Amino acid sequence: MKWLFYLIVLIYMFYRAVYCAKQDISQLIEPIEYDETGYLPVGSLLTVTCRLTDKNQKVQWVSPNGNNITRSTKATVFAQEHYQRGRPPVLSLVFSKLEVDHSGVYQCRNSKSETQNVSICVIDPSVFVNTPTEVSADFGRAITLTCQAKGKPEPSLTWSVQGQTLTDDDNSSKYRVSTKYNSQGFESLLTIKSLVPEDSGVYSCMSIQRTPDLDDCSFSKKTNITLKVNHMPLFEDATDRYLYTKENELINLTCSANGYPLPTYRWFIDNGNLVEIDQKLIVYSEEENQATWTITTDSTTFDEKFICRATNSYGQAEQVFNILKLEKPRRPDIIKVKEATDNEIKLNVIWNGGALFPIESFHVQILKADGIRDPNKSGWKKSYIVVTNPEGHFDVDLEWTGMLTTVRSLEANSRYWMRIRARNDAGDGYWSGPYSVETISKQEEKKEKIEETSEEVTEEEEQSEPEAENEIIDDANISDGTFYGIFFAGGILVVAAVCMFAMRIV
């Protein structure tokens, strides 16, 4: 019986050792559910539950500063036990009224000093105070924008304009950021110097709240301040505007000037005397920053000027509209070859005095020369026409104030006759005179590239040339030695053969 008792005790001890080793005695903390803000509001009630998987263990909540949290319900933060017979213990961490100072990492610790952590983020979101939403200042002066926010943790403030963040360290001749303290707390100041109309716009002030020791506990809020720079009306293009149209067509004359306060508009006809148009004929946009007058063209409108006058309390500006009769483009005066490759010719089309008419595209008539000296005599029957710049976009040669157009898909090393005409809504213009142009050969183009490359000789290449010569000399020496060796060996073989033949005779 004694041995049986020892065997039972041994089996029990082995079972306890294996069972306890496999049993999970770690504690489980129910996760905290945050809304889209990512923080818990001040003053709310919060309960965090920690459960053990072993009923023989004890559990304790520990605060961020390392102190055990008491079970006194009189405290703002306390631990509350929940026991059920036969089940592991449960200990709840209760916040009767959340405060920002409650933010931190709390631990649920069992009797074996095993812990699990839970982060609690409490923020009193910032509120902007004494911060305007719209300000104005006169052209040429400076203005200081103010921004102040109250909240806990204490918010930091940053400025940005058009996506660019401005800081206290910026040494800018335009902006200066500074901070001051008043009875309401810290206030951030943005000074903008020497105001110009382009400074008008939206300036953003960002309030950022961060909780120490909790990287994911933060909150940001932004407010916008609209700055208006007071200045006289300014037209984006102060030069006269030219509008091409046909007779008996409706045309909208739209006038829009940049100015603050918003300017008012008046229209005049200048036929030697200024005649003001009835304001009832003027249509304003919803924002009241555009004034449109619709007229029907006739023979008289092509000889008159139409003037829009924008006025506000800081001054006035005028925009002149000239309505021109749409006509076919004139014949080009000069055609110059700007650039030639093996398959393209870039031409500069020039009108003396400039092209004072709209151009939608160019038509280029192309004839392979093949010995033709004068295409006007032989005709253009074998020619073909290509349309260039079909969307009406042209590069301009500033040297000759002409329009550039490129003829592609040509044959290399060939001569062509070409002539050009312009096209617009009124029809096709007249052909220019014939011009002889030539493409270059691919070999010439390749040769030019080789010549450009060969001029760039590095010092290493120059130093490597003598070594190459030495290599050639060494190869020659090796060849001579090989030759004499073979000659000597051949001589020995001949002598041996003669000796053997003589011995046989004897």
XYZ file of C-alpha atoms in Angstrom:
506
model
C 0.000 0.000 0.000
C 2.834 2.351 0.812
C 4.316 1.954 -2.657
C 0.898 2.493 -4.219
C 0.505 5.756 -2.271
C 3.916 6.979 -3.444
C 2.988 6.127 -7.034
C -0.267 8.106 -6.832
C 1.512 11.142 -5.346
C 4.155 10.968 -8.085
C 1.535 10.812 -10.829
C -0.354 13.772 -9.287
C 2.797 15.880 -9.035
C 3.684 15.082 -12.634
C 0.155 16.024 -13.752
C 0.275 19.308 -11.840
C 3.642 20.162 -13.310
C 2.533 19.498 -16.882
C -0.900 21.090 -16.447
C 0.402 24.255 -14.800
C 3.134 24.607 -17.421
C 0.605 24.499 -20.241
C -2.055 26.663 -18.579
C -2.253 30.265 -19.814
C -2.344 32.454 -16.725
C -1.931 35.755 -18.595
C -4.471 38.470 -18.011
C -6.816 39.838 -20.667
C -7.787 43.533 -20.998
C -10.897 44.467 -22.885
C -9.911 47.016 -25.595
C -11.020 50.657 -25.408
C -13.232 51.834 -28.261
C -12.363 55.302 -29.579
C -14.442 57.256 -32.077
C -13.070 58.943 -35.205
C -11.404 61.681 -33.121
C -9.017 59.157 -31.579
C -9.359 60.425 -28.011
C -11.739 60.226 -25.014
C -13.663 63.388 -24.105
C -13.115 65.109 -20.767
C -15.776 64.413 -18.113
C -16.944 61.071 -19.484
C -17.146 57.762 -17.568
C -14.731 54.957 -18.489
C -14.406 51.375 -17.252
C -11.528 49.121 -18.333
C -11.780 45.432 -17.364
C -8.857 43.090 -16.708
C -9.558 39.345 -16.506
C -7.272 36.504 -15.403
C -7.352 32.985 -16.786
C -6.212 31.444 -13.478
C -8.592 31.689 -10.516
C -5.700 31.219 -8.098
C -4.004 34.432 -9.185
C -4.540 37.922 -7.794
C -4.691 41.067 -9.908
C -3.791 44.740 -9.367
C -4.050 47.936 -11.473
C -0.954 50.173 -11.556
C -1.048 53.896 -12.544
C 1.351 55.477 -15.104
C 3.544 56.757 -12.251
C 3.945 53.219 -10.838
C 1.530 53.400 -7.881
C -1.092 50.769 -7.119
C -4.601 52.085 -7.683
C -6.778 51.820 -4.582
C -10.175 50.200 -4.352
C -11.778 53.240 -2.732
C -14.830 54.364 -4.697
C -14.430 57.872 -3.281
C -11.466 58.479 -5.587
C -11.851 59.702 -9.170
C -9.855 56.692 -10.348
C -10.291 53.414 -8.480
C -10.180 49.642 -8.904
C -13.319 47.570 -8.469
C -13.282 43.776 -7.914
C -15.760 41.307 -9.344
C -15.787 37.724 -8.003
C -17.793 34.749 -9.165
C -17.463 31.337 -7.542
C -15.308 28.979 -9.545
C -14.189 31.627 -12.040
C -10.946 33.673 -12.387
C -10.941 37.124 -10.750
C -11.934 40.295 -12.619
C -10.682 43.768 -11.681
C -12.098 46.873 -13.345
C -10.314 50.209 -13.624
C -12.967 52.890 -13.203
C -12.706 56.588 -14.146
C -15.768 58.326 -12.717
C -14.906 61.555 -14.514
C -12.117 61.570 -17.093
C -9.533 64.344 -17.001
C -6.640 65.141 -19.344
C -4.201 64.241 -16.559
C -5.554 60.683 -16.643
C -3.837 60.107 -20.000
C -1.063 57.535 -19.867
C -0.172 53.832 -19.846
C -1.870 51.729 -17.162
C -0.805 48.196 -16.173
C -2.817 45.184 -15.094
C -0.435 43.089 -12.959
C -0.963 39.600 -11.500
C 0.687 38.031 -8.461
C 3.531 36.693 -10.637
C 4.357 40.266 -11.720
C 3.134 39.556 -15.268
C 1.645 42.692 -16.821
C -0.486 43.897 -19.677
C -0.659 47.544 -20.710
C -3.488 49.763 -21.898
C -3.087 53.329 -23.212
C -5.715 55.907 -22.278
C -5.877 59.144 -24.325
C -7.932 62.024 -22.922
C -7.942 65.414 -24.676
C -9.827 68.631 -24.142
C -9.908 69.722 -27.805
C -8.651 73.190 -28.616
C -10.977 76.089 -29.406
C -9.813 79.141 -31.344
C -10.378 82.430 -29.524
C -9.775 86.023 -30.601
C -8.949 84.755 -34.113
C -10.586 86.588 -37.045
C -11.759 84.792 -40.158
C -11.292 87.732 -42.561
C -9.065 90.820 -42.505
C -8.025 93.512 -44.979
C -5.119 95.930 -45.298
C -3.917 98.542 -47.771
C -1.466 97.878 -50.569
C 2.184 98.462 -49.589
C 1.629 98.211 -45.845
C 2.247 95.397 -43.362
C -0.334 93.403 -41.429
C -0.109 91.016 -38.479
C -2.497 88.057 -38.349
C -3.278 86.709 -34.877
C -4.197 83.159 -33.868
C -4.939 81.827 -30.386
C -6.303 78.484 -29.198
C -7.309 77.171 -25.777
C -7.275 73.502 -24.835
C -5.522 70.821 -22.842
C -2.817 69.664 -23.410
C -1.567 73.178 -24.253
C -1.746 73.467 -28.087
C 1.145 74.548 -30.268
C 0.341 76.767 -33.263
C 1.774 76.740 -36.802
C 1.064 78.884 -39.891
C 0.877 77.820 -43.516
C 0.141 79.573 -46.799
C -0.413 77.811 -50.133
C 0.849 74.534 -48.643
C 4.065 76.091 -47.266
C 4.602 75.861 -43.491
C 6.038 78.974 -41.827
C 8.101 78.702 -38.628
C 9.854 80.994 -36.160
C 13.191 80.015 -37.718
C 12.289 81.298 -41.177
C 14.417 84.307 -42.070
C 12.128 85.668 -44.745
C 11.873 89.175 -46.076
C 8.131 88.569 -46.538
C 6.947 86.690 -43.436
C 7.813 86.776 -39.739
C 6.351 84.388 -37.146
C 6.418 85.283 -33.442
C 4.709 84.281 -30.179
C 3.464 86.292 -27.232
C 1.693 85.477 -23.963
C -1.414 87.201 -22.628
C -4.125 86.499 -20.086
C -5.765 83.998 -22.460
C -2.553 82.032 -23.026
C -0.065 81.852 -25.888
C -0.828 83.749 -29.079
C 0.867 83.183 -32.450
C 1.480 86.155 -34.751
C 2.168 86.155 -38.503
C 3.429 89.455 -39.935
C 3.244 89.955 -43.700
C 5.361 92.827 -44.996
C 4.960 95.120 -48.018
C 1.570 93.848 -49.119
C 0.918 93.334 -52.827
C -2.282 92.099 -54.509
C -0.797 88.587 -54.806
C -0.729 88.355 -50.988
C -4.514 88.148 -50.971
C -5.635 84.646 -50.091
C -6.191 82.125 -47.320
C -3.730 81.744 -44.431
C -4.142 78.678 -42.208
C -3.443 78.427 -38.485
C -3.046 74.870 -37.153
C -3.509 73.956 -33.489
C -1.674 70.742 -32.505
C -2.169 69.009 -29.146
C 0.185 66.199 -28.102
C 0.208 64.073 -24.930
C 3.695 63.376 -23.482
C 4.809 59.716 -23.534
C 1.890 58.768 -25.834
C 2.859 59.061 -29.489
C -0.600 58.153 -30.776
C -2.461 60.566 -28.480
C -2.767 63.841 -30.380
C -5.337 66.129 -31.955
C -5.094 68.801 -34.673
C -7.508 71.522 -35.661
C -7.270 74.212 -38.337
C -8.820 77.617 -38.878
C -8.508 79.798 -41.992
C -8.025 83.563 -42.164
C -8.825 85.248 -45.482
C -6.651 88.266 -46.252
C -7.820 90.921 -48.689
C -5.308 93.485 -49.917
C -6.975 96.809 -50.685
C -5.797 98.091 -54.078
C -7.032 99.735 -57.237
C -8.388 97.526 -60.054
C -5.755 95.770 -62.148
C -6.302 93.918 -65.427
C -4.272 90.762 -65.903
C -3.405 91.913 -69.432
C -3.214 95.688 -69.611
C -2.665 95.765 -73.396
C -5.466 96.249 -75.912
C -7.452 93.147 -76.754
C -8.206 92.221 -80.375
C -11.246 90.103 -81.177
C -11.805 88.697 -84.651
C -15.314 88.009 -85.824
C -17.488 87.972 -88.889
C -20.196 90.479 -89.722
C -23.670 90.048 -88.150
C -22.447 87.781 -85.356
C -23.033 88.013 -81.595
C -19.911 88.623 -79.548
C -19.513 88.775 -75.763
C -17.216 91.451 -74.387
C -16.248 90.304 -70.873
C -14.428 92.602 -68.495
C -12.826 91.334 -65.258
C -10.344 93.196 -63.066
C -8.559 92.169 -59.905
C -9.240 94.683 -57.147
C -10.473 95.033 -53.588
C -13.037 96.236 -52.712
C -14.707 94.681 -55.738
C -14.788 97.238 -58.556
C -17.856 98.431 -60.404
C -17.833 98.420 -64.218
C -18.900 100.874 -66.901
C -18.782 100.352 -70.681
C -18.099 103.017 -73.311
C -17.989 103.229 -77.111
C -15.114 105.325 -78.449
C -16.006 106.664 -81.890
C -14.211 109.944 -81.386
C -16.399 110.723 -78.389
C -16.957 108.484 -75.358
C -20.532 107.249 -75.231
C -21.523 105.311 -72.103
C -23.600 102.158 -72.470
C -26.794 101.782 -70.465
C -26.076 99.732 -67.311
C -29.164 97.625 -68.020
C -27.277 96.073 -70.949
C -24.464 94.881 -68.665
C -24.694 91.377 -67.145
C -22.749 90.684 -63.940
C -21.558 87.263 -62.764
C -22.823 85.817 -59.485
C -19.601 86.858 -57.738
C -19.953 90.318 -59.340
C -16.334 90.172 -60.500
C -17.164 90.110 -64.242
C -19.233 92.413 -66.423
C -20.328 91.206 -69.877
C -21.782 93.249 -72.702
C -23.166 91.386 -75.753
C -23.236 93.168 -79.120
C -24.031 92.281 -82.720
C -21.234 93.150 -85.138
C -21.833 95.220 -88.242
C -19.782 97.396 -90.548
C -19.558 100.167 -87.925
C -18.248 98.028 -85.049
C -15.046 97.242 -86.980
C -14.062 100.915 -86.830
C -14.843 101.543 -83.143
C -13.175 100.872 -79.805
C -15.002 99.528 -76.791
C -13.697 100.520 -73.354
C -14.388 98.839 -70.018
C -13.662 100.987 -66.959
C -13.282 99.305 -63.549
C -13.484 101.566 -60.494
C -13.254 101.223 -56.720
C -12.354 103.556 -53.841
C -8.620 103.124 -54.536
C -8.640 104.064 -58.232
C -9.674 102.941 -61.689
C -8.306 101.051 -64.700
C -9.396 100.622 -68.316
C -9.359 97.765 -70.810
C -9.709 98.513 -74.552
C -11.374 96.022 -76.916
C -10.865 96.217 -80.684
C -13.255 94.204 -82.858
C -11.654 93.265 -86.146
C -13.253 91.699 -89.159
C -12.095 88.138 -89.627
C -10.300 87.760 -92.949
C -8.200 85.124 -94.622
C -4.517 85.144 -93.586
C -2.150 87.127 -95.769
C 0.536 85.497 -97.833
C 3.738 84.898 -95.753
C 6.517 87.361 -96.577
C 9.559 85.295 -95.541
C 10.213 81.587 -95.037
C 13.480 80.651 -93.289
C 14.924 77.236 -92.454
C 15.436 77.238 -88.696
C 16.817 73.700 -88.398
C 17.280 70.614 -90.593
C 17.862 66.960 -89.713
C 17.828 63.788 -91.783
C 13.993 63.557 -91.703
C 12.664 66.931 -90.464
C 12.714 70.562 -91.483
C 11.780 73.308 -89.006
C 10.578 76.458 -90.776
C 10.135 79.999 -89.520
C 7.103 81.676 -91.142
C 7.297 85.477 -91.015
C 4.899 88.299 -91.874
C 6.287 91.808 -92.080
C 4.729 93.775 -89.267
C 3.545 90.574 -87.556
C 0.570 88.303 -88.137
C -2.353 90.587 -87.267
C -4.929 87.868 -87.817
C -5.707 84.518 -86.182
C -4.060 81.359 -87.537
C -5.435 77.892 -86.865
C -2.945 75.788 -88.829
C -0.445 75.738 -91.663
C -0.706 73.872 -94.963
C 2.696 72.895 -96.379
C 2.877 71.755 -100.017
C 5.870 69.490 -100.612
C 7.475 68.503 -103.923
C 10.564 66.281 -104.285
C 13.001 68.289 -106.391
C 14.500 65.495 -108.566
C 16.105 68.006 -110.897
C 13.127 70.425 -110.957
C 14.581 73.930 -111.039
C 11.326 75.911 -110.962
C 8.148 74.207 -109.667
C 6.005 77.060 -110.967
C 6.814 76.013 -114.516
C 6.647 72.245 -114.078
C 3.629 72.461 -111.763
C 2.879 70.915 -108.366
C 1.069 67.864 -109.742
C 3.362 65.381 -107.999
C 3.319 67.276 -104.709
C 1.446 66.468 -101.514
C 0.122 68.647 -98.685
C 0.589 68.158 -94.947
C -1.176 70.063 -92.180
C 1.055 71.284 -89.348
C 0.089 72.750 -85.961
C -3.515 71.523 -86.353
C -4.479 72.666 -82.835
C -3.343 76.223 -83.375
C -0.400 76.061 -80.944
C 2.735 77.721 -82.255
C 6.246 78.251 -80.953
C 7.580 81.738 -81.595
C 11.041 82.622 -82.863
C 11.894 85.672 -80.748
C 14.794 86.659 -83.006
C 12.632 86.987 -86.129
C 9.218 87.309 -84.400
C 7.939 84.540 -86.630
C 5.975 81.337 -86.098
C 7.771 77.991 -86.114
C 6.347 74.917 -87.804
C 7.945 71.505 -88.417
C 7.584 69.270 -91.483
C 8.268 65.622 -90.625
C 8.640 62.216 -92.326
C 11.049 63.427 -95.007
C 13.807 61.427 -96.725
C 17.408 61.866 -95.687
C 19.881 63.723 -97.921
C 17.115 65.030 -100.194
C 16.106 68.364 -101.673
C 12.502 69.576 -101.679
C 10.441 72.472 -102.924
C 7.979 73.789 -100.349
C 5.408 76.540 -100.079
C 3.150 77.485 -97.160
C -0.232 79.021 -96.530
C -2.069 79.756 -93.263
C -5.673 78.878 -92.449
C -8.375 80.251 -90.102
C -12.184 80.312 -89.874
C -12.368 82.711 -92.818
C -10.637 80.218 -95.105
C -7.244 79.443 -96.601
C -4.714 82.189 -97.211
C -2.549 82.587 -100.300
C 0.451 80.369 -100.951
C 3.902 81.730 -100.301
C 6.526 81.591 -102.990
C 8.408 78.274 -103.422
C 11.444 77.696 -101.207
C 14.170 75.118 -101.707
C 15.084 73.117 -98.571
C 17.357 70.139 -97.966
C 17.619 67.402 -95.365
C 21.007 66.110 -94.275
C 22.246 62.520 -94.597
C 22.285 60.138 -91.649
C 26.029 59.700 -92.147
C 26.586 63.439 -91.808
C 24.478 63.546 -88.663
C 26.384 60.564 -87.258
C 29.696 62.151 -88.261
C 28.796 65.361 -86.448
C 28.024 63.406 -83.277
C 31.328 61.466 -83.606
C 33.293 64.683 -84.063
C 31.676 66.190 -80.996
C 32.489 63.070 -78.966
C 36.086 62.777 -80.246
C 36.900 66.278 -79.010
C 36.280 65.170 -75.411
C 39.483 63.176 -74.758
C 40.181 62.470 -71.099
C 43.605 62.485 -69.409
C 43.336 58.747 -68.681
C 42.977 57.977 -72.384
C 46.056 60.117 -73.159
C 48.114 58.333 -70.483
C 47.011 54.896 -71.682
C 48.435 55.333 -75.218
C 52.121 54.604 -74.350
C 51.069 51.421 -72.556
C 49.343 50.257 -75.710
C 52.537 50.866 -77.691
C 54.545 48.826 -75.200
C 52.100 45.978 -75.543
C 52.587 46.011 -79.300
C 56.405 45.930 -78.860
C 56.224 43.027 -76.399
C 54.068 41.046 -78.821
C 56.674 41.601 -81.529
C 59.486 40.376 -79.279
C 57.530 37.269 -78.392
C 56.917 36.538 -82.081
C 60.664 36.788 -82.943
C 61.679 34.440 -80.100
C 59.141 31.873 -81.186
C 60.437 31.986 -84.773
C 64.119 31.391 -83.817
C 63.191 28.592 -81.420
C 61.299 26.719 -84.115
C 64.174 27.281 -86.592
C 66.783 25.868 -84.147
C 64.646 22.799 -83.312
C 64.114 22.133 -87.016
C 67.891 22.259 -87.634
C 68.573 19.659 -84.945
C 66.027 17.291 -86.444
C 67.616 17.611 -89.917
C 71.127 16.878 -88.549
C 69.855 13.797 -86.662
C 68.143 12.464 -89.764
C 71.347 12.841 -91.846
C 73.416 11.034 -89.188
C 71.030 8.072 -89.060
C 71.089 7.786 -92.858
C 74.925 7.774 -92.889
C 75.127 5.054 -90.218
C 72.856 2.809 -92.248
C 75.105 3.168 -95.316
C 78.210 2.308 -93.357
